[in-house]
């Protein structure tokens, strides 16, 4: 996706022997809060990213989503960033997010508490309990290679 292409471009532009540490191989929005907020704002305005506070009932938000997707409110509440194919929760991206948060705080506690991942469609740190109009079935992206199947699936069982 867009982030992977940019990250690969950053890696490919490096001269042999150049240092790739300090977040240089991480998507820029994981390291730059201003860029992250800009990209999140775009997701809010163009794809109705939300709800603002997932802990609240947010009936109007979910009613609008259910009308748009022509499903029940209960079904719309099942289509979250946390199960979107563009929601990257690989260990590598979590390390990038932690590095961007910084060690002055508790980055891993923040990632766990907010259930953070990275939206590869809109390029920003994203909370699993939210959704947007660009939701894609089949996620999250855990970083496993495409084509790899779990042992249970290979044995004819779904995992």
mmCIF file of C-alpha atoms in Angstrom:
data_model
loop_
_atom_site.group_PDB
_atom_site.id
_atom_site.type_symbol
_atom_site.label_atom_id
_atom_site.label_comp_id
_atom_site.label_asym_id
_atom_site.label_seq_id
_atom_site.Cartn_x
_atom_site.Cartn_y
_atom_site.Cartn_z
ATOM 1 C CA UNK A 1 0.000 0.000 0.000
ATOM 2 C CA UNK A 2 0.994 3.649 -0.004
ATOM 3 C CA UNK A 3 3.015 3.422 3.196
ATOM 4 C CA UNK A 4 4.906 0.327 2.100
ATOM 5 C CA UNK A 5 5.805 1.981 -1.206
ATOM 6 C CA UNK A 6 7.110 5.105 0.551
ATOM 7 C CA UNK A 7 9.018 3.065 3.121
ATOM 8 C CA UNK A 8 10.599 0.953 0.382
ATOM 9 C CA UNK A 9 11.523 4.144 -1.504
ATOM 10 C CA UNK A 10 13.220 5.489 1.624
ATOM 11 C CA UNK A 11 15.211 2.260 1.973
ATOM 12 C CA UNK A 12 16.110 2.135 -1.715
ATOM 13 C CA UNK A 13 17.315 5.767 -1.705
ATOM 14 C CA UNK A 14 19.928 5.031 0.979
ATOM 15 C CA UNK A 15 23.527 4.655 -0.041
ATOM 16 C CA UNK A 16 25.227 1.451 1.029
ATOM 17 C CA UNK A 17 26.421 1.774 4.586
ATOM 18 C CA UNK A 18 24.044 4.621 5.510
ATOM 19 C CA UNK A 19 22.411 4.289 8.899
ATOM 20 C CA UNK A 20 18.776 3.111 8.800
ATOM 21 C CA UNK A 21 18.217 3.581 12.517
ATOM 22 C CA UNK A 22 16.254 6.235 14.399
ATOM 23 C CA UNK A 23 12.955 5.531 12.695
ATOM 24 C CA UNK A 24 14.224 6.156 9.168
ATOM 25 C CA UNK A 25 12.621 2.926 7.970
ATOM 26 C CA UNK A 26 9.309 3.788 9.631
ATOM 27 C CA UNK A 27 6.384 5.529 7.935
ATOM 28 C CA UNK A 28 6.857 9.266 8.544
ATOM 29 C CA UNK A 29 3.468 9.753 10.284
ATOM 30 C CA UNK A 30 4.601 7.373 13.039
ATOM 31 C CA UNK A 31 7.511 9.713 13.757
ATOM 32 C CA UNK A 32 5.972 13.125 13.003
ATOM 33 C CA UNK A 33 2.878 13.964 15.096
ATOM 34 C CA UNK A 34 1.971 16.948 12.881
ATOM 35 C CA UNK A 35 1.921 14.789 9.757
ATOM 36 C CA UNK A 36 0.015 12.076 11.627
ATOM 37 C CA UNK A 37 -2.649 14.596 12.720
ATOM 38 C CA UNK A 38 -2.915 16.008 9.193
ATOM 39 C CA UNK A 39 -3.482 12.537 7.761
ATOM 40 C CA UNK A 40 -5.977 11.656 10.498
ATOM 41 C CA UNK A 41 -7.895 14.871 9.787
ATOM 42 C CA UNK A 42 -8.095 13.846 6.138
ATOM 43 C CA UNK A 43 -9.533 10.466 7.197
ATOM 44 C CA UNK A 44 -12.108 12.268 9.358
ATOM 45 C CA UNK A 45 -13.214 14.649 6.608
ATOM 46 C CA UNK A 46 -13.035 12.323 3.587
ATOM 47 C CA UNK A 47 -13.961 8.962 5.099
ATOM 48 C CA UNK A 48 -15.834 9.786 8.336
ATOM 49 C CA UNK A 49 -13.178 8.248 10.590
ATOM 50 C CA UNK A 50 -14.642 7.895 14.066
ATOM 51 C CA UNK A 51 -16.427 7.890 16.350
ATOM 52 C CA UNK A 52 -14.522 10.521 18.296
ATOM 53 C CA UNK A 53 -14.842 8.616 21.585
ATOM 54 C CA UNK A 54 -15.587 4.928 20.973
ATOM 55 C CA UNK A 55 -16.415 4.441 24.683
ATOM 56 C CA UNK A 56 -19.628 6.482 24.232
ATOM 57 C CA UNK A 57 -22.827 5.138 22.590
ATOM 58 C CA UNK A 58 -22.425 7.344 19.455
ATOM 59 C CA UNK A 59 -25.852 6.321 18.148
ATOM 60 C CA UNK A 60 -25.978 9.018 15.419
ATOM 61 C CA UNK A 61 -22.529 8.008 14.126
ATOM 62 C CA UNK A 62 -23.422 4.304 13.957
ATOM 63 C CA UNK A 63 -26.878 4.972 12.492
ATOM 64 C CA UNK A 64 -25.251 6.963 9.663
ATOM 65 C CA UNK A 65 -22.737 4.152 9.037
ATOM 66 C CA UNK A 66 -25.462 1.491 9.039
ATOM 67 C CA UNK A 67 -27.565 3.527 6.584
ATOM 68 C CA UNK A 68 -24.569 4.090 4.316
ATOM 69 C CA UNK A 69 -23.578 0.405 4.328
ATOM 70 C CA UNK A 70 -27.216 -0.786 4.316
ATOM 71 C CA UNK A 71 -26.699 -2.989 7.387
ATOM 72 C CA UNK A 72 -27.981 -2.967 10.944
ATOM 73 C CA UNK A 73 -26.362 -0.749 13.555
ATOM 74 C CA UNK A 74 -25.125 -3.902 15.291
ATOM 75 C CA UNK A 75 -23.502 -5.088 12.051
ATOM 76 C CA UNK A 76 -21.922 -1.692 11.360
ATOM 77 C CA UNK A 77 -20.338 -1.808 14.827
ATOM 78 C CA UNK A 78 -18.535 -5.001 13.751
ATOM 79 C CA UNK A 79 -16.669 -3.283 10.896
ATOM 80 C CA UNK A 80 -13.859 -1.672 12.868
ATOM 81 C CA UNK A 81 -10.323 -0.584 12.119
ATOM 82 C CA UNK A 82 -9.195 -3.513 14.254
ATOM 83 C CA UNK A 83 -10.510 -5.984 11.669
ATOM 84 C CA UNK A 84 -9.801 -3.915 8.545
ATOM 85 C CA UNK A 85 -7.313 -5.320 6.029
ATOM 86 C CA UNK A 86 -5.537 -1.922 5.938
ATOM 87 C CA UNK A 87 -4.977 -1.891 9.734
ATOM 88 C CA UNK A 88 -1.318 -2.778 10.248
ATOM 89 C CA UNK A 89 -0.532 -4.235 13.671
ATOM 90 C CA UNK A 90 2.750 -5.932 12.768
ATOM 91 C CA UNK A 91 5.498 -5.901 15.374
ATOM 92 C CA UNK A 92 7.582 -3.668 13.101
ATOM 93 C CA UNK A 93 4.887 -0.996 12.845
ATOM 94 C CA UNK A 94 4.262 -1.148 16.601
ATOM 95 C CA UNK A 95 7.981 -0.532 17.160
ATOM 96 C CA UNK A 96 7.739 2.483 14.836
ATOM 97 C CA UNK A 97 4.726 3.813 16.744
ATOM 98 C CA UNK A 98 6.494 3.318 20.090
ATOM 99 C CA UNK A 99 9.607 5.071 18.818
ATOM 100 C CA UNK A 100 7.507 7.989 17.562
ATOM 101 C CA UNK A 101 5.696 8.319 20.903
ATOM 102 C CA UNK A 102 9.067 8.447 22.628
ATOM 103 C CA UNK A 103 10.423 6.949 25.804
ATOM 104 C CA UNK A 104 9.516 9.975 27.937
ATOM 105 C CA UNK A 105 6.035 8.472 28.117
ATOM 106 C CA UNK A 106 5.019 4.802 28.241
ATOM 107 C CA UNK A 107 4.760 4.091 24.507
ATOM 108 C CA UNK A 108 3.904 0.396 24.841
ATOM 109 C CA UNK A 109 1.263 1.166 27.461
ATOM 110 C CA UNK A 110 -0.250 3.771 25.126
ATOM 111 C CA UNK A 111 -0.244 1.358 22.184
ATOM 112 C CA UNK A 112 -1.935 -1.310 24.275
ATOM 113 C CA UNK A 113 -4.450 1.008 25.948
ATOM 114 C CA UNK A 114 -5.523 2.663 22.679
ATOM 115 C CA UNK A 115 -5.145 -0.598 20.713
ATOM 116 C CA UNK A 116 -3.104 1.310 18.140
ATOM 117 C CA UNK A 117 -2.123 0.186 14.697
ATOM 118 C CA UNK A 118 -1.376 1.987 11.455
ATOM 119 C CA UNK A 119 -3.911 2.787 8.742
ATOM 120 C CA UNK A 120 -2.240 2.015 5.431
ATOM 121 C CA UNK A 121 -4.970 3.756 3.429
ATOM 122 C CA UNK A 122 -4.748 7.171 5.111
ATOM 123 C CA UNK A 123 -1.245 6.836 6.645
ATOM 124 C CA UNK A 124 -1.802 7.572 10.323
ATOM 125 C CA UNK A 125 -1.778 5.896 13.736
ATOM 126 C CA UNK A 126 -5.235 4.450 14.158
ATOM 127 C CA UNK A 127 -7.303 3.070 17.052
ATOM 128 C CA UNK A 128 -8.756 -0.416 16.585
ATOM 129 C CA UNK A 129 -12.129 0.582 18.055
ATOM 130 C CA UNK A 130 -12.893 3.129 15.337
ATOM 131 C CA UNK A 131 -13.926 2.759 11.695
ATOM 132 C CA UNK A 132 -14.187 4.709 8.451
ATOM 133 C CA UNK A 133 -15.908 4.567 5.074
ATOM 134 C CA UNK A 134 -12.826 2.917 3.531
ATOM 135 C CA UNK A 135 -13.096 -0.183 5.786
ATOM 136 C CA UNK A 136 -11.950 -3.359 3.991
ATOM 137 C CA UNK A 137 -12.814 -6.880 5.108
ATOM 138 C CA UNK A 138 -10.022 -9.291 5.972
ATOM 139 C CA UNK A 139 -7.853 -7.733 8.619
ATOM 140 C CA UNK A 140 -5.911 -6.832 10.505
ATOM 141 C CA UNK A 141 -2.549 -6.952 8.769
ATOM 142 C CA UNK A 142 -0.312 -8.768 11.242
ATOM 143 C CA UNK A 143 2.776 -8.675 9.059
ATOM 144 C CA UNK A 144 2.676 -12.312 8.021
ATOM 145 C CA UNK A 145 3.777 -12.924 4.458
ATOM 146 C CA UNK A 146 1.042 -13.169 1.857
ATOM 147 C CA UNK A 147 0.436 -16.757 0.900
ATOM 148 C CA UNK A 148 1.443 -18.116 4.290
ATOM 149 C CA UNK A 149 -1.276 -20.209 5.802
ATOM 150 C CA UNK A 150 -1.657 -21.133 9.414
ATOM 151 C CA UNK A 151 -1.030 -24.728 10.377
ATOM 152 C CA UNK A 152 -4.697 -25.178 11.318
ATOM 153 C CA UNK A 153 -5.846 -23.921 7.920
ATOM 154 C CA UNK A 154 -3.418 -26.246 6.118
ATOM 155 C CA UNK A 155 -4.992 -29.127 8.023
ATOM 156 C CA UNK A 156 -8.412 -28.177 6.655
ATOM 157 C CA UNK A 157 -9.496 -26.193 9.705
ATOM 158 C CA UNK A 158 -10.052 -22.474 9.933
ATOM 159 C CA UNK A 159 -8.021 -20.768 12.621
#
